[in-house]
Coordinates of C-alpha atoms in Angstrom, one line a residue:
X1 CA 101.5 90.3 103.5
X2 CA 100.3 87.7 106.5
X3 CA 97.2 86.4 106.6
X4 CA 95.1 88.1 109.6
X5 CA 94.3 84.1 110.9
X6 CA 98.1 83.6 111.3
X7 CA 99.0 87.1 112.9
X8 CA 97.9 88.5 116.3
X9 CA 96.0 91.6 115.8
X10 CA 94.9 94.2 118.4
X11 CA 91.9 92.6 118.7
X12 CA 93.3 89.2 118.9
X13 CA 96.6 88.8 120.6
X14 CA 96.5 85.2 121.0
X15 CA 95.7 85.4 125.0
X16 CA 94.8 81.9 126.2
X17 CA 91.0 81.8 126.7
X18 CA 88.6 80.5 129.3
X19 CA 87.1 77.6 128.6
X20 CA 84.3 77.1 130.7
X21 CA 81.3 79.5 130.8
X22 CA 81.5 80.1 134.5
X23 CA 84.6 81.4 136.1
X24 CA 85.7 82.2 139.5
X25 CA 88.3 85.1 139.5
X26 CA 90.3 85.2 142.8
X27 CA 93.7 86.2 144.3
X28 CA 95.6 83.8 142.5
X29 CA 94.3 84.6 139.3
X30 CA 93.7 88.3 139.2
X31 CA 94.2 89.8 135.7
X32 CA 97.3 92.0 135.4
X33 CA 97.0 95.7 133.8
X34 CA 97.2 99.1 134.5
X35 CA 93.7 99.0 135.9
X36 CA 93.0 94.7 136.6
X37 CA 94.9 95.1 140.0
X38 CA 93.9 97.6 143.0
X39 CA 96.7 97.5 145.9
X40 CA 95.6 97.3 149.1
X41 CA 96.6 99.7 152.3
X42 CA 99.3 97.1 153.3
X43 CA 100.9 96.7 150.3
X44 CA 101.0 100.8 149.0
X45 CA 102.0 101.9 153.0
X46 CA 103.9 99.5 154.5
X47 CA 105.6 100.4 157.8
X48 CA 108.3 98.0 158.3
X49 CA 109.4 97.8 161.8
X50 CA 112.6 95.4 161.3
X51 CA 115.2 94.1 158.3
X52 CA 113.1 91.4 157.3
X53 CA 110.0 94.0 156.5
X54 CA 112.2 96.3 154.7
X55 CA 113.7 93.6 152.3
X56 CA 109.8 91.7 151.8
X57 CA 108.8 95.5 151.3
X58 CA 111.3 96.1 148.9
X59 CA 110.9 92.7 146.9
X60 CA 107.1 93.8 146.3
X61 CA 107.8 97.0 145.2
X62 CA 110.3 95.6 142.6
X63 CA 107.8 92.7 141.8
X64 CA 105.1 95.6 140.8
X65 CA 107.8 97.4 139.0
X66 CA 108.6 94.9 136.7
X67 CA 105.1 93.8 136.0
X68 CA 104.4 96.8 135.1
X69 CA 107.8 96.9 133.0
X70 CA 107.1 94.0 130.8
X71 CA 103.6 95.1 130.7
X72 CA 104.7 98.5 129.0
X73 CA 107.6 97.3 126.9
X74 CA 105.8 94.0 125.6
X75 CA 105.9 92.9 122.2
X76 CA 102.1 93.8 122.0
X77 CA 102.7 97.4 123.6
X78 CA 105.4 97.9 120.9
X79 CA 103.1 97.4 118.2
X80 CA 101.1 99.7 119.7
X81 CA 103.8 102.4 120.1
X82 CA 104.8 101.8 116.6
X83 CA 101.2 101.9 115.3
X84 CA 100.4 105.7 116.8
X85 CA 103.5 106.8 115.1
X86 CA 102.1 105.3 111.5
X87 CA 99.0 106.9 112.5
X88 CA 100.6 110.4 112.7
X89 CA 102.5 110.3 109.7
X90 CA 99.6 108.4 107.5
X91 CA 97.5 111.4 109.0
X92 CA 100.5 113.7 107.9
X93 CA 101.2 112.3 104.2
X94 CA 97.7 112.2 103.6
X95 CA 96.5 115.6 104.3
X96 CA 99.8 117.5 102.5
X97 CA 99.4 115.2 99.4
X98 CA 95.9 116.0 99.2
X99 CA 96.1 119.6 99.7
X100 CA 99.3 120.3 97.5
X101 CA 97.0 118.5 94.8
X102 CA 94.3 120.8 95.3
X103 CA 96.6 124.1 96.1
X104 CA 97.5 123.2 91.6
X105 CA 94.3 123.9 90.6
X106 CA 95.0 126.9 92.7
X107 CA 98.1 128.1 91.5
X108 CA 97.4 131.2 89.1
X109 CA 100.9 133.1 89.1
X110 CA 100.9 135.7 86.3
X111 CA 97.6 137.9 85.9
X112 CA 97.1 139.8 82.3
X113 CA 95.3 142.8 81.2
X114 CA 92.2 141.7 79.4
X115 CA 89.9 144.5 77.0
X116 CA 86.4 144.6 78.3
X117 CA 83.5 146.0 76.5
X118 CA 82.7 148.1 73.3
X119 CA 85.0 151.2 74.0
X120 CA 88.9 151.8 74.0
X121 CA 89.6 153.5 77.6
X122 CA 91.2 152.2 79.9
X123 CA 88.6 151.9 82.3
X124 CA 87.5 149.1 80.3
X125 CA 90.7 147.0 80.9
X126 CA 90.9 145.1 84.1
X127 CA 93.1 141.9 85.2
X128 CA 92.0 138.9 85.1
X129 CA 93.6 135.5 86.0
X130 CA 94.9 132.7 83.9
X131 CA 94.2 129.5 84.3
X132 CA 97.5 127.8 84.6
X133 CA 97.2 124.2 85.9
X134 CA 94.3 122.0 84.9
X135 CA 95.8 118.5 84.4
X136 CA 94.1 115.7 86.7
X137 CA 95.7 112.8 84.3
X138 CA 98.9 114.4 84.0
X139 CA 99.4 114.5 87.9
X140 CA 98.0 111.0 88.1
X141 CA 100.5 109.8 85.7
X142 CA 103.4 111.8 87.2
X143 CA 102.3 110.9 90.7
X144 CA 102.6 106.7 90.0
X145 CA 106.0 107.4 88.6
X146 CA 106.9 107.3 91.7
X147 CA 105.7 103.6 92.9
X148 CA 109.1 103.1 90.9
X149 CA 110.9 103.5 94.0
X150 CA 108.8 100.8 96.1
X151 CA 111.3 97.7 95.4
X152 CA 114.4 99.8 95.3
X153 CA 114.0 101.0 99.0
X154 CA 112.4 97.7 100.3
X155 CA 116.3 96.2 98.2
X156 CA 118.1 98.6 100.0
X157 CA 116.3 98.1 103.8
X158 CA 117.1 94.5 103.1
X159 CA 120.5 95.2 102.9
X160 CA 121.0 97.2 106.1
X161 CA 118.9 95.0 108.1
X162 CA 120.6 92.2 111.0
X163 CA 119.4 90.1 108.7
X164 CA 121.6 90.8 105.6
X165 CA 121.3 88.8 102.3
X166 CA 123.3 89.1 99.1
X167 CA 121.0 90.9 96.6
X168 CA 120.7 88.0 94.5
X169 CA 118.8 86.2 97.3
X170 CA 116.4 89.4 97.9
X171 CA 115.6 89.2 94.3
X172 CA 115.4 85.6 93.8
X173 CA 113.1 85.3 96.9
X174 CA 110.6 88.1 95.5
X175 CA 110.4 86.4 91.8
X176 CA 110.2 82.9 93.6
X177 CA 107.0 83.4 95.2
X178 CA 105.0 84.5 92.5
X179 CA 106.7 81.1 90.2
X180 CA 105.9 78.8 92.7
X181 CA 102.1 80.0 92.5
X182 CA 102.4 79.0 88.8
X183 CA 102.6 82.5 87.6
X184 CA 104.2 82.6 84.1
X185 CA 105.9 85.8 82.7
X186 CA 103.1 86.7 80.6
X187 CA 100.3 85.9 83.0
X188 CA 102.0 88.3 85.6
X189 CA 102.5 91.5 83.4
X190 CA 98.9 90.9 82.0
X191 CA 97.7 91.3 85.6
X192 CA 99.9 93.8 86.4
X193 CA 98.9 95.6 83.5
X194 CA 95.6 95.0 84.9
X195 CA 96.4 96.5 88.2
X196 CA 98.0 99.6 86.3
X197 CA 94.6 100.3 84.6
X198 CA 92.9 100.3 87.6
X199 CA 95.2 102.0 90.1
X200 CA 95.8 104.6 87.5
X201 CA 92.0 104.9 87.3
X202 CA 91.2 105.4 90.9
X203 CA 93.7 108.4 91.4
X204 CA 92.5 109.8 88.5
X205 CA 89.3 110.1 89.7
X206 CA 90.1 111.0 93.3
X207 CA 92.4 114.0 91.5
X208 CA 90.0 115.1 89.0
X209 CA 87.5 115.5 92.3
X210 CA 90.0 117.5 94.0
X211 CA 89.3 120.0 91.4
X212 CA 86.0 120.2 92.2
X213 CA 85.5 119.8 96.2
X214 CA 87.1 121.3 98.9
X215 CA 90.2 119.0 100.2
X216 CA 88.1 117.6 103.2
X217 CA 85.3 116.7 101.3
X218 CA 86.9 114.8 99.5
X219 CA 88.9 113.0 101.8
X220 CA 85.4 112.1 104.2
X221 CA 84.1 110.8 100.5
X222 CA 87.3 108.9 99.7
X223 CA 87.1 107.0 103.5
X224 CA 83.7 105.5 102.4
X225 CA 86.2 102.5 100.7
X226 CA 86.5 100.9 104.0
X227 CA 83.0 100.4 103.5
X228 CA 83.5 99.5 100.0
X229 CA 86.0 96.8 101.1
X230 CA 83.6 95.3 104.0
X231 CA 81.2 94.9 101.6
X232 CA 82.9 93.2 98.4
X233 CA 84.6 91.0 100.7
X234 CA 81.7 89.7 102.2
X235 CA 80.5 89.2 98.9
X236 CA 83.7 88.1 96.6
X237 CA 86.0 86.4 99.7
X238 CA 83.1 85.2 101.8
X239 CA 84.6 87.0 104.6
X240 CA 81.9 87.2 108.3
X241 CA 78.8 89.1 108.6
X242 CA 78.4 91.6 111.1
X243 CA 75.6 93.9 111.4
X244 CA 77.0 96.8 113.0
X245 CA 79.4 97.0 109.4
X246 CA 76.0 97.0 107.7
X247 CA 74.6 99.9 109.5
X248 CA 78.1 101.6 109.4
X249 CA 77.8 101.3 105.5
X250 CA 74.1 102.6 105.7
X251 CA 75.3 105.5 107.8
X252 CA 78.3 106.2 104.9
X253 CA 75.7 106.3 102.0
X254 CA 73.3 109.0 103.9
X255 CA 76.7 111.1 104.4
X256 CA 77.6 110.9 101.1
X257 CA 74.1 111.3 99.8
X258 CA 73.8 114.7 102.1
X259 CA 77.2 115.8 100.8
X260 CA 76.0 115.4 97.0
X261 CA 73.2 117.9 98.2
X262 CA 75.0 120.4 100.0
X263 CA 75.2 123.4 97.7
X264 CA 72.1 125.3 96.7
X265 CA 71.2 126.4 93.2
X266 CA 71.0 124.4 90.4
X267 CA 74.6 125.3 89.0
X268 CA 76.4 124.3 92.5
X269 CA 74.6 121.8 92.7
X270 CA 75.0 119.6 89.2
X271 CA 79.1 120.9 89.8
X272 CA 79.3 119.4 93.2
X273 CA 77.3 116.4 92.5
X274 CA 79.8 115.7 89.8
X275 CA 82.7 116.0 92.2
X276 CA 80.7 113.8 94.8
X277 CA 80.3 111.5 92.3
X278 CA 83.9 111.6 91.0
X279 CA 85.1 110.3 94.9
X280 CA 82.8 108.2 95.7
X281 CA 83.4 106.4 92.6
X282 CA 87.7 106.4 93.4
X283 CA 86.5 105.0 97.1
X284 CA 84.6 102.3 95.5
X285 CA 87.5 101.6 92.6
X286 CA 90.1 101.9 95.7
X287 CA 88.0 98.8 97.4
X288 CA 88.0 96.9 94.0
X289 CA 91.5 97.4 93.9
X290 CA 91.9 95.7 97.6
X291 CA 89.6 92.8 96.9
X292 CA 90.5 92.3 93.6
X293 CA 94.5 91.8 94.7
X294 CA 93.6 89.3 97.8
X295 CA 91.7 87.5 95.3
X296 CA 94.0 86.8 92.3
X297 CA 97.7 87.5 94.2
X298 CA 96.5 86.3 97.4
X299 CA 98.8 86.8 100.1
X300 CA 101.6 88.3 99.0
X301 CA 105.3 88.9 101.2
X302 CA 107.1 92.7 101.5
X303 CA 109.1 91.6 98.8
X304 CA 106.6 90.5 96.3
X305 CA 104.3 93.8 97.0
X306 CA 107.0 96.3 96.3
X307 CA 108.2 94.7 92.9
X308 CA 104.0 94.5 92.3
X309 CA 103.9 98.5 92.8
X310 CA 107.5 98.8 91.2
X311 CA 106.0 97.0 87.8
X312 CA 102.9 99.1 88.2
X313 CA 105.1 102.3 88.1
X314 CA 106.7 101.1 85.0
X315 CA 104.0 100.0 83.1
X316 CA 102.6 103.2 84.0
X317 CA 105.0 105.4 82.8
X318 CA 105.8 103.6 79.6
X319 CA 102.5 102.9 78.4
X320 CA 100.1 105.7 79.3
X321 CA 102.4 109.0 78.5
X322 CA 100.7 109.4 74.8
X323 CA 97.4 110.1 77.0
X324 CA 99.2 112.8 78.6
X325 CA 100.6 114.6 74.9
X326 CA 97.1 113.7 73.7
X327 CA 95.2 115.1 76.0
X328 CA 97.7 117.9 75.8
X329 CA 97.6 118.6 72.0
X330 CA 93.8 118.7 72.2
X331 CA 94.1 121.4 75.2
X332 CA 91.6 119.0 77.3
X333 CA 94.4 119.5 80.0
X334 CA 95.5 123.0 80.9
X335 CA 99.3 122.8 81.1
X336 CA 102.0 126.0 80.7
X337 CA 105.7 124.1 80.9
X338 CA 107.0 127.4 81.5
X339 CA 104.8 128.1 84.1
X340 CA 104.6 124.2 85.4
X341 CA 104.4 124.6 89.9
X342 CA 107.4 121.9 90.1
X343 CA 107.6 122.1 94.1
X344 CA 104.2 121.7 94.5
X345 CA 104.2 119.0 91.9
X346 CA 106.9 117.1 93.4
X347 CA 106.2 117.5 97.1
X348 CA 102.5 116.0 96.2
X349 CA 104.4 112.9 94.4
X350 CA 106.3 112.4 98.0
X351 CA 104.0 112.9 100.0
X352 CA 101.7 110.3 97.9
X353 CA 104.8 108.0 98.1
X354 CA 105.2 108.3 101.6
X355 CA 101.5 107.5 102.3
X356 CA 101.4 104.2 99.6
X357 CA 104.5 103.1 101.4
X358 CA 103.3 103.4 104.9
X359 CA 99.8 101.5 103.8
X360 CA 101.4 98.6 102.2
X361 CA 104.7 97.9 104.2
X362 CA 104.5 99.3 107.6
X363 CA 102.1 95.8 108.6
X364 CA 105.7 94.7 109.6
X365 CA 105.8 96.8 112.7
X366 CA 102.3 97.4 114.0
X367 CA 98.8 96.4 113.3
X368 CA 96.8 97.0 110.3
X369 CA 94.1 99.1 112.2
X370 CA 96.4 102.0 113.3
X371 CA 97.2 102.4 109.5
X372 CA 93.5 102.5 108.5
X373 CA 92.8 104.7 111.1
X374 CA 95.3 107.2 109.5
X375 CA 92.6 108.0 107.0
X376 CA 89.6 109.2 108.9
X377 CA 92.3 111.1 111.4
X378 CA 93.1 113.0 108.4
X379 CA 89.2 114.6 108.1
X380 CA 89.6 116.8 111.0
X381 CA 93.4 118.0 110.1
X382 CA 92.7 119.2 106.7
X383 CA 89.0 120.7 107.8
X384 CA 91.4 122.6 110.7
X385 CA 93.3 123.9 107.3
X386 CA 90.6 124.3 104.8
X387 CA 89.0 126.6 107.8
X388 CA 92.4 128.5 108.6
X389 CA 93.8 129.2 105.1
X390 CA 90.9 129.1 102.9
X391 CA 88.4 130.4 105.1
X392 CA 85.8 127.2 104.2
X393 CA 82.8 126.7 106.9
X394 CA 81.2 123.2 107.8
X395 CA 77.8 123.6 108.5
X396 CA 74.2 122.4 107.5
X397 CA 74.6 119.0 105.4
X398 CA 78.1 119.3 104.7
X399 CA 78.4 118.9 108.2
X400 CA 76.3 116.3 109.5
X401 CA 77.7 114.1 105.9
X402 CA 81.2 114.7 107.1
X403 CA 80.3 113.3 110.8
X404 CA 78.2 110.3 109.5
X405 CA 80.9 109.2 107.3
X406 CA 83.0 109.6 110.2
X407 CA 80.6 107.5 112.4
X408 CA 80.0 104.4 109.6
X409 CA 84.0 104.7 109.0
X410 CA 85.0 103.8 112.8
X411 CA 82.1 101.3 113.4
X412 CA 83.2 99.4 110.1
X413 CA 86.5 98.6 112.3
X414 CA 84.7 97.0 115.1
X415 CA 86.5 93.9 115.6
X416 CA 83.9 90.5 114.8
X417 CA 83.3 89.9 118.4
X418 CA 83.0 93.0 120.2
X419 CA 80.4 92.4 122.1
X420 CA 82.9 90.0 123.9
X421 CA 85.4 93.4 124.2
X422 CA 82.7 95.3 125.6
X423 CA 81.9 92.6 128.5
X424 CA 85.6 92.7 129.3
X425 CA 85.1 96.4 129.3
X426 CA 82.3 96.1 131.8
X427 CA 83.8 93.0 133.9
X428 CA 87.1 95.3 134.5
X429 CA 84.6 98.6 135.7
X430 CA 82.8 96.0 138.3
X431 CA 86.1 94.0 139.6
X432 CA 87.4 97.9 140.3
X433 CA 85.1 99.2 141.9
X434 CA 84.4 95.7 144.5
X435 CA 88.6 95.7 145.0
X436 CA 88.7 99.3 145.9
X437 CA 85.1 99.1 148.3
X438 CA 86.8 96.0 149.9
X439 CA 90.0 98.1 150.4
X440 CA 88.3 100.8 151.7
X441 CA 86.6 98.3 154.7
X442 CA 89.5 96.8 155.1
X443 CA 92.5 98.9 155.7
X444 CA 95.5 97.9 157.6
X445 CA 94.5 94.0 157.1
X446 CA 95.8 91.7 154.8
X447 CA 94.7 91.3 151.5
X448 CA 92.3 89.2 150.6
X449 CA 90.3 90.1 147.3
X450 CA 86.5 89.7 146.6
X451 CA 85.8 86.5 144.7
X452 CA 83.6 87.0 141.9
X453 CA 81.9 84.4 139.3
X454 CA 81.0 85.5 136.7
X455 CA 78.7 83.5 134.1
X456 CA 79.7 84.8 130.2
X457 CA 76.9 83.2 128.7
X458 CA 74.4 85.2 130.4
X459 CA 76.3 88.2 131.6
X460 CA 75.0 87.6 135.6
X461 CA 78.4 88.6 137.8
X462 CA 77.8 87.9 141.2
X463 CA 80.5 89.1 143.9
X464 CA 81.3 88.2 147.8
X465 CA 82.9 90.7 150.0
X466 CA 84.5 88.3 152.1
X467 CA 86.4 89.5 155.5
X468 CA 89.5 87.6 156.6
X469 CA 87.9 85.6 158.7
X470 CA 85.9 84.3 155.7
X471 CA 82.8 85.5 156.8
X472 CA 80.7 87.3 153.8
X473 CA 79.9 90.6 154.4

């Protein structure tokens, strides 16, 4: 993993800055974009009359074409590309994990006859449905089996890649960087061990809330660890403060305090307060997780994350299946092998790989924002479900908790300087509108752009309509 001060972001795509505070914008400086340029009436409809006109015609044309060629297929607009696609299928993995997890507790296949009251007729036996699947640790543990799988497909994409290298060297390379950072043998499976505890913790808890809330709530609640993360980083890796991330984390606590409230009567109630509870608590071990890996592995290369999740899956499945027979034995955990939901088991396990993948390796294609944002995208996709299949409603304080975790979750990715974004924003509106007002004055004569100076300090942009003759208008 690269550290964000190294790598362009979205936000930050190393663009040479201005350096003075005052700046005069003019012809031979116009910012290029889809909307920084406005063409004027000689350049779109130009009449040539002879050879000469035609070609000069034609060389513009081509000029704009390939401007706005290298402007689509740019390194930056690649990562862009790349980063909706992660979105989609973040969006995708999240929502089916989630609700194959919660279609278990669901999944009631056989129904027997069951003797009701004092008398032997048969009026007095009914069906009634047996719980079949109650196991939250059981699917956590059979769920970060999986992680396995992280090095060997990272192994075998290193293989196929331009870039080939013998498998020695891929191996070599992810063992070397943790050796050089003075990581003994022991000190690395104690933290990994570590790590197990903790990761093994957090889906437990997210799982076990599953049983309780409805999908979507729990995914809103489970979005609150961006939140989480802002804040322990501020704290733990002394990372900037920004205020609109404080009010974005006030904003999460009223929606998760308005969700804990959101069933009437006093049995609802203490149930879904529990389940509340349950996520919010995964969210806030999720962000421990985060912070607590930047601080003691630091930054950490493909290689070296997917044996980290690799070990993780080991450790996991070698060390914590007694919990599962114990908790078994003592019929804590409903579990009928003969009746075990397999498909929905396993697609749950894929889906969960699919998503851990996408979160920790796809950095190498597009920015880190586009993968974050495939959480909160997943809120409205499984409430479109939970209100087509299972017939849920959103209303009241369900609803507004829902939306203000939805608010605090996108203002926690404002960038650290937005303001500056939003004065672009506003600078690009104004230089529009003057360009296409001077066009419209002006048609038929040569271009000559308004010049504009523009003072960033205290936001005063001051423009001159000027006609060819140089006289202001």
């Amino acid at each position: 993993m690269k550290v964000e001060n190294d790598v362009p972001t979205i936000f930050n795509p190393r663009k040479p800055r201005l350096s003075q505070s005052n700046a005069v914008l003019t012809s031979d400086h116009r910012p290029y974009g889809p909307f920084s340029h406005v063409l004027s009436r000689s350049e779109s409809l130009c009449q040539p009359e002879d050879v000469e006109q035609v070609e000069q015609c034609q060389r513009r044309q081509l000029g704009i074409f390939k401007r706005l060629k290298n402007k689509c297929c740019s390194k930056h607009a690649r990562k862009v590309y790349y980063g909706l696609c992660v979105t989609f299928f973040v969006t995708a993995s999240w929502v089916g994990a989630t609700h194959a997890i919660k279609y278990l507790y669901m999944y009631h296949p056989t129904k027997y006859p069951v003797l009701t009251g004092s008398g032997f007729n048969f009026s007095s036996i009914h069906q009634q449905t047996l719980m079949t699947y109650n196991a939250p640790f059981f699917t956590t543990w059979f769920c970060t089996n999986w992680t396995v799988l992280f090095f060997p497909l990272y192994f075998f994409c290193q293989l196929g890649s331009p870039n080939y290298q013998t498998p020695t060297d891929i191996l070599g390379e992810s063992v070397r960087n943790f050796r050089d950072r003075g990581f003994t043998a022991a000190h690395f499976l104690t933290r990994c061990c570590m790590f197990c505890m903790l990761w093994v913790f957090t889906n437990y808890l997210y799982i076990h809330a599953l049983s309780i809330l409805v999908a979507t709530d729990a995914l809103a609640l489970f979005a609150i660890n961006v939140c989480c993360v802002y804040l322990l980083s501020w704290v733990i890796l002394h990372d900037q403060f920004v205020g609109v991330r404080i009010v974005a984390v006030i904003l999460c606590s009223t929606g998760v305090a308005l969700l804990a409230y959101m069933d009437a009567g006093i049995t609802n109630k203490k149930k879904t307060m529990t389940g509340v509870l349950l996520a919010a608590l995964a969210a806030a071990g999720s962000a421990v997780y985060k912070v607590m890996f930047k601080k003691m592995i630091g930054d950490a290369t493909y290689g070296q994350v997917s044996l980290f999740f690799s070990l993780i899956g080991l450790l996991n499945a070698a060390l914590l299946w007694p919990v599962c027979l114990v908790l078994y034995f003592s019929e804590i955990e409903i579990l009928h092998w003969d009746r075990l939901p397999w498909m929905i088991l396993l697609s749950a396990s894929t889906l969960s790989l699919v998503a851990n993948l996408l979160g920790n390796l796809s950095v190498a294609f597009t920015y880190d924002i586009f993968i974050t944002f495939g959480l909160i995208t997943a809120v409205p996709v499984s409430a479109a479900i939970d209100i087509t299949i299972h017939d849920v409603q959103f209303y009241g304080m369900k609803l507004a908790g829902i939306i203000l975790i939805s608010i605090g979750f996108l203002l926690v990715m404002f960038p650290n300087n937005w303001p500056e974004y939003i004065f672009r924003l506003l600078r690009n509106i104004i230089l529009l509108s003057h360009s296409a007002r001077w066009s419209r004055k002006n048609r038929g004569l040569p271009p000559n752009p308004p010049k504009v100076e523009i003072d960033y300090r205290t936001g005063y942009i001051r423009s001159h309509l000027r006609s060819p003759s140089g006289r202001v208008r």
